[in-house]
Short mmCIF file of C-alpha atoms in Angstrom, two decimals:
data_model
loop_
_atom_site.label_atom_id
_atom_site.label_comp_id
_atom_site.label_asym_id
_atom_site.label_seq_id
_atom_site.Cartn_x
_atom_site.Cartn_y
_atom_site.Cartn_z
CA MET A 1 0.21 -0.15 -0.04
CA PRO A 2 1.04 3.46 -0.26
CA ALA A 3 2.74 5.53 2.49
CA ASP A 4 0.66 7.39 4.60
CA PRO A 5 1.22 11.19 3.86
CA SER A 6 2.16 11.84 7.42
CA SER A 7 4.84 9.01 7.21
CA ARG A 8 6.55 11.63 5.34
CA MET A 9 6.18 14.20 7.61
CA THR A 10 9.55 16.62 9.20
CA ALA A 11 11.31 15.64 12.51
CA ARG A 12 9.79 18.47 14.43
CA GLU A 13 6.18 17.54 12.83
CA ALA A 14 6.73 14.52 13.78
CA ILE A 15 7.77 15.47 17.34
CA ALA A 16 5.10 17.49 17.55
CA LEU A 17 2.62 14.86 16.93
CA LEU A 18 3.52 13.13 19.88
CA THR A 19 3.93 16.06 22.24
CA GLY A 20 1.17 18.01 21.32
CA GLY A 21 0.59 20.69 23.62
CA ALA A 22 3.08 19.45 25.95
CA GLY A 23 6.27 21.11 24.52
CA PHE A 24 9.39 20.04 23.77
CA THR A 25 12.70 21.23 24.69
CA GLU A 26 15.98 20.72 22.13
CA HIS A 27 19.26 19.84 23.37
CA ARG A 28 22.38 19.95 21.27
CA PRO A 29 25.65 18.20 21.68
CA PRO A 30 29.06 20.06 22.20
CA PRO A 31 30.09 21.78 18.83
CA ARG A 32 32.53 19.84 16.52
CA THR A 33 34.00 21.12 13.46
CA LEU A 34 34.43 18.79 10.44
CA PRO A 35 37.63 19.05 8.07
CA PRO A 36 36.89 20.94 4.84
CA ASP A 37 34.57 18.85 2.75
CA GLY A 38 34.34 16.24 5.99
CA PRO A 39 36.50 13.65 6.77
CA LEU A 40 37.13 12.30 3.44
CA GLY A 41 37.11 15.56 1.69
CA TRP A 42 34.41 14.69 -0.36
CA ALA A 43 34.34 17.59 -2.85
CA GLY A 44 30.70 19.74 -2.74
CA TYR A 45 29.77 17.79 0.43
CA ASP A 46 29.80 21.48 2.66
CA ALA A 47 28.07 22.77 -0.06
CA ALA A 48 25.44 19.66 0.12
CA ARG A 49 25.21 20.50 3.51
CA GLU A 50 24.44 24.14 3.30
CA ARG A 51 21.29 23.62 0.73
CA ALA A 52 20.17 20.78 3.04
CA SER A 53 20.43 23.45 6.27
CA ALA A 54 18.79 26.01 3.79
CA ARG A 55 15.93 24.09 2.62
CA THR A 56 15.09 22.04 6.21
CA GLY A 57 16.17 24.95 8.90
CA GLU A 58 18.34 22.27 10.37
CA GLU A 59 21.95 21.91 10.72
CA GLU A 60 21.82 17.86 11.13
CA SER A 61 19.65 15.04 10.09
CA VAL A 62 18.72 14.36 13.73
CA VAL A 63 16.81 16.57 16.26
CA TYR A 64 16.70 15.71 19.85
CA GLY A 65 15.70 16.54 23.30
CA THR A 66 12.79 16.31 26.13
CA GLY A 67 9.23 15.87 25.93
CA VAL A 68 6.27 14.35 27.14
CA VAL A 69 4.10 12.05 25.34
CA GLY A 70 0.47 11.60 27.30
CA ASP A 71 1.52 12.06 30.48
CA ARG A 72 4.93 10.57 30.55
CA ALA A 73 8.19 12.34 30.20
CA CYS A 74 10.79 11.10 27.84
CA VAL A 75 13.66 11.87 25.48
CA LEU A 76 12.72 11.83 21.75
CA LEU A 77 15.07 11.88 18.72
CA SER A 78 13.65 12.54 15.24
CA PHE A 79 15.06 12.03 11.97
CA GLU A 80 15.09 14.77 9.48
CA PHE A 81 15.05 12.85 6.05
CA GLY A 82 14.94 16.42 4.15
CA PHE A 83 18.57 16.57 5.47
CA LEU A 84 20.34 14.26 2.95
CA GLY A 85 18.23 11.66 3.28
CA GLY A 86 18.05 11.19 7.07
CA SER A 87 21.52 9.67 6.44
CA LEU A 88 24.31 9.23 9.40
CA GLY A 89 27.29 10.97 9.88
CA GLN A 90 29.95 12.04 12.29
CA LEU A 91 27.78 15.11 13.53
CA THR A 92 24.92 12.77 13.61
CA GLY A 93 26.41 10.23 15.80
CA ASP A 94 27.12 12.97 18.08
CA ARG A 95 23.56 13.82 18.30
CA LEU A 96 22.23 10.17 18.67
CA GLU A 97 24.79 9.35 21.16
CA ALA A 98 23.93 12.63 23.22
CA ALA A 99 20.22 11.42 23.10
CA TYR A 100 20.87 7.90 24.63
CA GLU A 101 23.25 9.53 26.73
CA LEU A 102 20.80 11.93 27.91
CA ALA A 103 17.90 9.45 28.70
CA LEU A 104 20.44 7.59 30.73
CA SER A 105 21.55 10.62 32.65
CA ARG A 106 17.72 11.47 33.62
CA ARG A 107 16.28 7.85 33.77
CA LEU A 108 13.64 8.30 31.05
CA PRO A 109 12.71 6.46 28.30
CA LEU A 110 13.67 6.79 24.56
CA LEU A 111 11.45 7.41 21.63
CA ALA A 112 13.01 7.57 18.41
CA LEU A 113 11.06 8.67 15.49
CA VAL A 114 13.13 7.13 12.72
CA ALA A 115 13.11 8.23 8.86
CA THR A 116 16.61 7.36 7.06
CA GLY A 117 18.22 6.37 4.28
CA GLY A 118 21.45 4.88 6.02
CA SER A 119 24.95 5.90 6.37
CA ARG A 120 26.26 9.07 4.40
CA MET A 121 28.44 8.05 1.24
CA GLN A 122 30.20 11.43 1.52
CA GLU A 123 31.64 10.23 4.83
CA GLY A 124 32.35 6.99 4.20
CA MET A 125 33.46 4.46 6.71
CA VAL A 126 33.55 6.84 9.09
CA ALA A 127 29.87 7.90 8.83
CA LEU A 128 29.05 3.62 9.03
CA THR A 129 30.97 3.58 12.08
CA GLN A 130 28.55 5.45 13.67
CA LEU A 131 26.11 2.66 13.58
CA GLN A 132 28.73 0.90 16.50
CA ARG A 133 28.45 4.24 18.79
CA VAL A 134 24.33 3.77 18.49
CA ALA A 135 24.71 0.42 19.42
CA ALA A 136 27.07 0.86 22.47
CA ALA A 137 24.75 3.83 23.57
CA SER A 138 21.76 1.59 23.19
CA THR A 139 23.62 -1.28 25.09
CA ARG A 140 24.11 1.12 27.92
CA LEU A 141 20.65 2.26 28.04
CA ARG A 142 19.48 -1.47 28.13
CA ALA A 143 21.57 -2.00 31.11
CA ALA A 144 20.26 0.50 32.92
CA GLY A 145 17.01 -0.64 32.49
CA LEU A 146 15.28 1.89 30.59
CA PRO A 147 12.97 0.99 27.66
CA GLN A 148 13.57 2.01 23.98
CA ILE A 149 10.64 2.66 21.66
CA ALA A 150 10.93 3.48 17.89
CA VAL A 151 8.57 4.77 15.44
CA VAL A 152 9.48 4.03 11.97
CA ARG A 153 8.57 6.48 8.99
CA ASP A 154 9.16 6.72 5.26
CA PRO A 155 11.59 5.43 4.56
CA THR A 156 13.39 3.83 7.25
CA THR A 157 16.43 1.83 5.35
CA GLY A 158 19.82 0.63 6.17
CA GLY A 159 22.06 1.23 9.19
CA GLY A 160 19.15 3.45 11.06
CA TRP A 161 16.93 0.55 10.82
CA ALA A 162 19.44 -1.83 11.62
CA THR A 163 20.13 -0.19 15.27
CA VAL A 164 17.99 2.75 16.02
CA GLY A 165 14.73 0.96 14.32
CA ALA A 166 14.98 -2.55 14.94
CA GLY A 167 17.20 -2.21 17.94
CA ALA A 168 14.11 -0.74 20.30
CA ASP A 169 12.22 -2.89 22.63
CA VAL A 170 8.96 -2.02 20.67
CA VAL A 171 8.88 -1.29 16.86
CA LEU A 172 5.91 0.75 15.44
CA ALA A 173 5.69 1.49 12.03
CA LEU A 174 3.34 4.17 10.26
CA PRO A 175 1.16 2.64 7.42
CA GLY A 176 2.78 1.96 3.98
CA ALA A 177 6.29 3.21 5.48
CA GLN A 178 9.27 1.47 3.41
CA VAL A 179 11.00 -0.47 6.37
CA GLY A 180 14.02 -2.60 5.56
CA PHE A 181 17.73 -3.31 5.57
CA ALA A 182 17.98 -2.59 1.80
CA GLY A 183 16.81 0.80 0.44
CA SER A 184 15.37 1.11 -2.95
CA ARG A 185 18.32 1.64 -4.76
CA VAL A 186 20.30 -1.50 -3.97
CA ARG A 187 17.41 -4.59 -3.52
CA PRO A 188 17.33 -6.89 -6.13
CA PRO A 189 15.48 -5.61 -8.91
CA ASP A 190 12.80 -8.36 -8.94
CA ALA A 191 12.32 -8.24 -5.17
CA ASP A 192 8.88 -8.29 -3.52
CA PRO A 193 8.13 -4.51 -2.44
CA TYR A 194 5.96 -6.07 0.28
CA ALA A 195 8.73 -7.36 2.04
CA TYR A 196 10.30 -4.17 2.58
CA GLY A 197 7.32 -2.42 3.87
CA ALA A 198 5.80 -1.96 7.35
CA GLU A 199 2.92 -4.44 6.67
CA GLY A 200 5.16 -6.81 5.33
CA GLN A 201 7.41 -6.39 8.20
CA PHE A 202 4.62 -7.06 10.61
CA ALA A 203 3.53 -9.91 8.95
CA ALA A 204 7.18 -11.01 9.38
CA GLY A 205 7.01 -10.50 12.95
CA GLN A 206 10.12 -7.87 12.89
CA VAL A 207 7.18 -4.65 13.92
CA ASP A 208 4.96 -4.83 16.77
CA ALA A 209 2.13 -2.72 15.42
CA VAL A 210 1.29 -0.64 12.44
CA VAL A 211 -0.43 2.29 13.77
CA PRO A 212 -2.52 5.11 11.84
CA ALA A 213 -0.80 8.63 12.54
CA GLY A 214 -3.71 9.66 14.36
CA GLU A 215 -3.59 6.95 16.82
CA LEU A 216 0.11 7.26 17.56
CA ARG A 217 0.23 9.68 20.35
CA GLY A 218 -2.33 7.51 22.32
CA THR A 219 -0.57 4.19 21.47
CA VAL A 220 2.88 5.72 22.49
CA GLY A 221 1.61 7.11 25.80
CA ARG A 222 0.20 3.68 26.71
CA TRP A 223 3.58 1.99 25.74
CA LEU A 224 5.61 4.52 27.65
CA ARG A 225 3.28 3.88 30.85
CA ALA A 226 3.48 -0.06 30.73
CA LEU A 227 7.35 -0.03 30.21
CA GLY A 228 8.79 3.15 31.68
CA PRO A 229 10.15 4.04 35.02
CA ARG A 230 7.74 4.34 38.16
CA GLU A 231 6.86 8.12 38.61
CA ALA A 232 7.60 9.39 41.72
CA HIS A 233 3.63 10.00 42.81
CA GLU A 234 2.88 6.34 41.83
CA ALA A 235 2.30 3.14 43.77
CA PRO A 236 5.42 0.79 43.74
CA ARG A 237 4.81 -2.08 41.32
CA SER A 238 3.28 -5.05 42.95
CA ALA A 239 5.49 -8.21 43.73
CA ALA A 240 3.56 -10.35 41.55
CA PRO A 241 0.36 -10.62 39.32
CA SER A 242 -2.33 -12.77 40.81
CA PRO A 243 -4.83 -14.12 38.10
CA ARG A 244 -8.72 -12.84 38.81
CA PRO A 245 -11.22 -15.66 38.82
CA ALA A 246 -14.53 -13.63 37.36
CA VAL A 247 -14.23 -15.35 34.26
CA LEU A 248 -13.84 -18.84 35.63
CA PRO A 249 -16.40 -21.75 35.67
CA PRO A 250 -18.24 -22.63 38.92
CA SER A 251 -15.94 -25.02 41.01
CA GLY A 252 -16.15 -28.69 40.83
CA LEU A 253 -13.16 -30.86 40.44
CA PRO A 254 -13.09 -33.92 37.74
CA ALA A 255 -13.41 -37.15 39.27
CA SER A 256 -11.22 -38.95 36.77
CA GLY A 257 -8.07 -38.08 34.59
CA ARG A 258 -10.41 -38.78 31.27
CA GLU A 259 -12.88 -36.36 32.66
CA ALA A 260 -10.20 -33.67 33.30
CA VAL A 261 -8.65 -34.18 29.81
CA GLU A 262 -12.56 -33.81 28.25
CA ARG A 263 -12.91 -30.86 30.38
CA ALA A 264 -9.80 -29.23 29.32
CA ARG A 265 -10.39 -30.09 26.20
CA ALA A 266 -14.30 -28.89 25.89
CA ALA A 267 -15.40 -25.93 23.49
CA GLN A 268 -17.06 -24.06 26.06
CA ARG A 269 -14.35 -22.87 28.42
CA PRO A 270 -12.91 -19.77 28.90
CA ARG A 271 -9.65 -19.33 26.85
CA ALA A 272 -6.59 -16.67 26.91
CA GLU A 273 -8.70 -14.25 25.14
CA ALA A 274 -11.20 -14.18 28.07
CA TYR A 275 -8.76 -13.93 30.90
CA LEU A 276 -6.73 -11.41 29.31
CA ALA A 277 -9.48 -9.18 28.72
CA ASP A 278 -10.58 -9.65 32.43
CA TYR A 279 -7.42 -9.26 33.77
CA PHE A 280 -6.09 -6.38 31.91
CA THR A 281 -8.04 -2.84 30.87
CA VAL A 282 -5.09 -1.82 28.35
CA ARG A 283 -3.48 -4.54 26.33
CA LEU A 284 -0.27 -3.97 24.20
CA PRO A 285 0.54 -6.52 22.01
CA LEU A 286 4.23 -7.78 21.24
CA HIS A 287 4.25 -8.86 17.79
CA GLY A 288 6.76 -11.75 16.69
CA ASP A 289 10.16 -13.22 17.32
CA ARG A 290 12.34 -10.87 15.21
CA CYS A 291 13.65 -13.81 13.34
CA GLY A 292 11.15 -13.58 10.61
CA GLY A 293 8.13 -15.75 12.52
CA THR A 294 4.77 -15.27 14.10
CA ASP A 295 2.66 -17.88 16.19
CA PRO A 296 -1.20 -16.89 16.29
CA GLY A 297 -1.40 -19.32 18.94
CA LEU A 298 0.75 -17.30 21.20
CA LEU A 299 -0.16 -14.01 22.29
CA THR A 300 2.40 -12.02 24.19
CA GLY A 301 2.58 -8.38 25.12
CA PHE A 302 2.10 -6.00 27.95
CA GLY A 303 -0.81 -4.91 29.68
CA LEU A 304 -2.29 -2.35 32.30
CA ARG A 305 -4.80 -3.48 35.26
CA ALA A 306 -7.35 -1.56 36.58
CA ASP A 307 -5.11 -0.04 39.55
CA GLY A 308 -2.59 1.17 36.38
CA GLN A 309 0.10 -1.58 37.45
CA PRO A 310 1.93 -2.90 34.61
CA VAL A 311 2.31 -6.47 33.81
CA ALA A 312 3.59 -8.56 30.82
CA TYR A 313 1.82 -11.71 29.57
CA VAL A 314 2.57 -14.77 27.87
CA ALA A 315 -0.46 -16.63 26.56
CA GLN A 316 -0.82 -20.08 24.64
CA CYS A 317 -4.54 -20.11 22.92
CA GLY A 318 -4.96 -24.13 22.82
CA THR A 319 -3.04 -24.77 19.85
CA PRO A 320 0.24 -26.46 19.65
CA THR A 321 3.21 -23.88 19.98
CA ARG A 322 5.66 -23.19 17.10
CA PRO A 323 8.89 -22.12 17.30
CA ALA A 324 8.43 -18.57 16.59
CA GLY A 325 6.06 -18.77 19.74
CA TYR A 326 8.49 -19.60 22.14
CA ARG A 327 10.99 -16.97 20.74
CA ALA A 328 8.14 -14.55 21.13
CA ALA A 329 7.88 -15.95 24.82
CA ALA A 330 11.33 -15.40 25.49
CA ARG A 331 11.53 -12.01 24.20
CA THR A 332 9.03 -10.82 26.39
CA ILE A 333 10.20 -12.45 29.61
CA ARG A 334 13.36 -11.26 29.17
CA LEU A 335 12.13 -7.63 28.48
CA ALA A 336 9.72 -7.58 31.30
CA ASP A 337 12.42 -8.70 33.61
CA ARG A 338 14.85 -6.07 32.40
CA LEU A 339 12.20 -3.63 33.03
CA GLY A 340 11.24 -4.70 36.28
CA VAL A 341 7.74 -5.26 35.20
CA PRO A 342 6.06 -9.06 36.68
CA VAL A 343 5.05 -11.65 34.23
CA LEU A 344 1.69 -13.40 33.72
CA THR A 345 1.66 -16.56 31.68
CA LEU A 346 -1.40 -18.80 30.80
CA VAL A 347 -0.65 -22.32 29.98
CA ASP A 348 -2.98 -24.07 27.31
CA THR A 349 -1.25 -26.38 24.61
CA PRO A 350 -1.83 -30.10 23.62
CA GLY A 351 2.20 -29.59 23.37
CA ALA A 352 4.77 -27.92 20.94
CA ALA A 353 4.29 -28.50 17.86
CA ASN A 354 6.00 -31.09 15.93
CA ASP A 355 6.10 -31.33 12.48
CA ALA A 356 8.85 -31.07 10.08
CA GLU A 357 8.51 -26.90 9.74
CA ALA A 358 8.63 -26.96 13.50
CA GLU A 359 12.04 -28.96 13.60
CA ARG A 360 13.42 -27.33 10.54
CA ALA A 361 12.35 -23.84 12.47
CA GLY A 362 14.48 -24.83 15.59
CA ALA A 363 11.78 -26.19 18.05
CA GLY A 364 14.22 -27.70 20.33
CA ALA A 365 16.38 -24.42 20.77
CA ALA A 366 13.27 -22.43 20.85
CA ILE A 367 11.44 -24.31 23.85
CA ALA A 368 15.11 -24.53 25.60
CA ASP A 369 15.25 -20.70 24.95
CA THR A 370 12.20 -20.01 26.80
CA PHE A 371 12.85 -22.43 29.81
CA ALA A 372 15.95 -20.18 30.36
CA ALA A 373 14.10 -17.25 30.29
CA ILE A 374 11.47 -18.11 33.12
CA ALA A 375 14.78 -19.80 34.90
CA ALA A 376 16.71 -16.43 35.14
CA ALA A 377 13.95 -13.78 35.39
CA ARG A 378 14.27 -11.94 38.77
CA VAL A 379 10.78 -10.58 38.56
CA PRO A 380 7.84 -12.55 39.79
CA VAL A 381 6.62 -14.96 37.08
CA THR A 382 2.81 -16.25 37.90
CA THR A 383 1.44 -19.20 35.82
CA LEU A 384 -2.07 -20.34 35.74
CA VAL A 385 -2.92 -23.36 33.70
CA ILE A 386 -6.22 -22.68 32.07
CA GLY A 387 -6.77 -25.79 29.92
CA GLU A 388 -4.13 -28.31 28.52
CA GLY A 389 -1.03 -28.63 29.74
CA GLY A 390 0.75 -30.67 27.60
CA SER A 391 4.41 -32.13 27.84
CA GLY A 392 7.59 -29.46 27.87
CA GLY A 393 5.64 -27.19 25.12
CA ALA A 394 3.54 -26.54 28.20
CA LEU A 395 6.35 -26.90 30.77
CA ALA A 396 8.58 -24.38 29.24
CA LEU A 397 5.92 -21.44 30.11
CA ALA A 398 4.98 -22.49 33.43
CA ALA A 399 6.99 -20.74 36.87
CA PRO A 400 8.64 -23.35 39.17
CA GLY A 401 6.83 -22.92 42.39
CA ASN A 402 4.35 -20.42 41.26
CA THR A 403 2.06 -22.20 38.85
CA HIS A 404 -1.87 -22.53 39.88
CA VAL A 405 -4.61 -24.35 37.97
CA THR A 406 -8.01 -23.59 36.61
CA ALA A 407 -10.62 -26.89 37.67
CA ASP A 408 -11.21 -27.08 34.16
CA SER A 409 -7.08 -27.93 33.12
CA TYR A 410 -4.74 -30.64 33.53
CA PHE A 411 -1.09 -30.81 33.37
CA SER A 412 0.72 -34.12 32.23
CA VAL A 413 4.34 -35.40 31.03
CA ILE A 414 2.27 -36.21 27.91
CA ALA A 415 -1.10 -36.30 26.49
CA PRO A 416 -2.84 -39.54 27.20
CA GLU A 417 -3.44 -40.71 23.75
CA PRO A 418 0.41 -40.66 22.88
CA ALA A 419 1.07 -41.86 26.38
CA ALA A 420 -0.78 -44.89 25.88
CA ALA A 421 0.53 -45.14 22.16
CA ILE A 422 4.06 -45.31 24.04
CA LEU A 423 3.46 -47.75 26.27
CA LYS A 424 2.12 -49.87 23.38
CA ARG A 425 -1.62 -49.85 25.18
CA ALA A 426 -4.96 -50.06 22.94
CA PRO A 427 -6.90 -46.98 22.32
CA SER A 428 -9.19 -48.14 24.45
CA GLU A 429 -6.66 -47.82 27.80
CA THR A 430 -6.35 -44.22 26.97
CA GLY A 431 -8.70 -43.16 30.25
CA ALA A 432 -6.68 -45.65 32.71
CA THR A 433 -3.61 -44.11 31.15
CA ALA A 434 -4.96 -40.71 32.08
CA ASP A 435 -5.73 -41.79 35.67
CA GLN A 436 -2.06 -43.33 36.25
CA LEU A 437 -0.84 -39.95 35.02
CA ARG A 438 -2.35 -38.07 37.79
CA LEU A 439 -2.74 -35.30 35.70
CA ARG A 440 -6.29 -34.01 37.44
CA PRO A 441 -6.27 -30.25 39.00
CA GLN A 442 -6.36 -31.71 42.51
CA ASP A 443 -3.30 -34.26 41.72
CA LEU A 444 -1.06 -31.49 40.73
CA VAL A 445 -1.54 -29.65 44.04
CA GLU A 446 -1.04 -32.85 46.03
CA LEU A 447 2.19 -33.75 44.07
CA GLY A 448 3.37 -30.00 44.38
CA ILE A 449 3.16 -28.89 41.12
CA ALA A 450 0.48 -26.54 41.41
CA ARG A 451 0.28 -24.34 44.15
CA SER A 452 -3.51 -24.09 44.32
CA ILE A 453 -6.71 -24.60 41.91
CA VAL A 454 -8.36 -21.06 40.98
CA THR A 455 -11.81 -21.64 41.38
#
C-alpha cells in the first residue's frame, strides 16, 4: 500500500505529533568542526550540507531533546529525512549518542522517530562506524533498565533501521512506510516490495504494530506507561500478578483423569482471550519473534491493570505452540525482567508443534530458550494453567513454585493418547492411562506441581 502522507513529515512535525501541546525542549551536543568537505575531503560536501540546511532549517539530520507524550516524560530523537536523506554522519552520531546519554542520565525512556536512508556516502567508513556508537549507547541504556521505543516512518532503511529502529524494545510503524535494511536503490530488481514495507515487516514479526498517525500519540503514551520507570507519585509495582477468577467456571473438580482431559478440551471453557480481557484494562501486544516468524496461537505483550500496574503476559491459545511462539515468549519475558515488570503466563497447549517445519525452525532450541528465560527471571512470574498442559511444550512457560491451575485444566508429562501409544496400549486404555498419569488439578496440588486450584 502507498505510504501515509504523514509518514513523510519533518522531524519537528513528528515530534509535535507525539507531544502535542506538552512541548519539546531541544538539546544539542558540544559543537564539533569537520574538516573541509568532511573527513574524506569529498568535493562539494560542504555545499550539499549548506543546501540541506537552507531547505530544512536544520543543522543536521537528527533533532533530539526532552518532551512529554501523554503524561510521561521521555527523550525524543527525530530524523529529518529532508537533510541528506536523514543519513548518518559523524555529527549525526554525536547527536544520537547524546540523546541516549540524556535518557540515561535522566532515567527516561527513549523514543526514536526514525526516517533515514542509511549511512552518509560522503563520509565513507567514518559514517558507517557511527552505527557502533549507536549500538554501544543503546546497550548502556538497556543495561540501566530503561525502555526504547521506535516509530519507523517513511523511509527507514540501512543502518538506521538496523540500530535505532529494529534495535528498540518496541517497534511501531506508520502505514505504508518503506522499512528494511536494503533501500530501494540497492535491493534486487525483482524483489517483492511488500517485504520492504511496514505491513510486510509486521507479517514477518519484525514490527509490533502498524499504527495510523492519528492513533500514534495515544498508543505511544500507553506504551510509556507500561514500560517506563515508575513516576514519583505512583504506587510501587506489585510483587506479582494475581489471576482474577471472574471468568472462571463454577467449582467442581473432575472425578477421573479422562474427565479432566475432556473438560480441558471442551470448546465452551474460557480461553486466553477471556482471561486477558478480564485481567487488563489496556493491552499492548508484542508481535513476532524478530527472526521472521509469528505464531497466532501465542499472545504476548504488556498490559495495564485497573490499578494502573503494568504486567507482561504470555498466553497460549490452545494450539500446538510453534518455535516462533517460544522465541516471542522468551523475548517478552526478558524485556519484562530487564524493566522490572512482573510476568503472567497462561498455559494452554496440547504440546509443542512437532511437524517437520517446526523442527527445521528450531523447536528444541526455542523451547530451551524459553525455559532459560523463565529460570533467569528476577521479576515474579506467575503461571495459571487454564486448559491443556501438554508436556514440555507447556512446562516451558510454567513458573517453578508459582504455578496455579483451574478446575478445567490438566498438566501431564504427555497427553494420554500418545502416552498410551508409547506404552503400546490399546486406544481403549487411554482413560486408564490418564488416571495413572495423575494429571487432574487436585493431583497436581498433591504432587506439589501446582500451588492452588483457582475457582
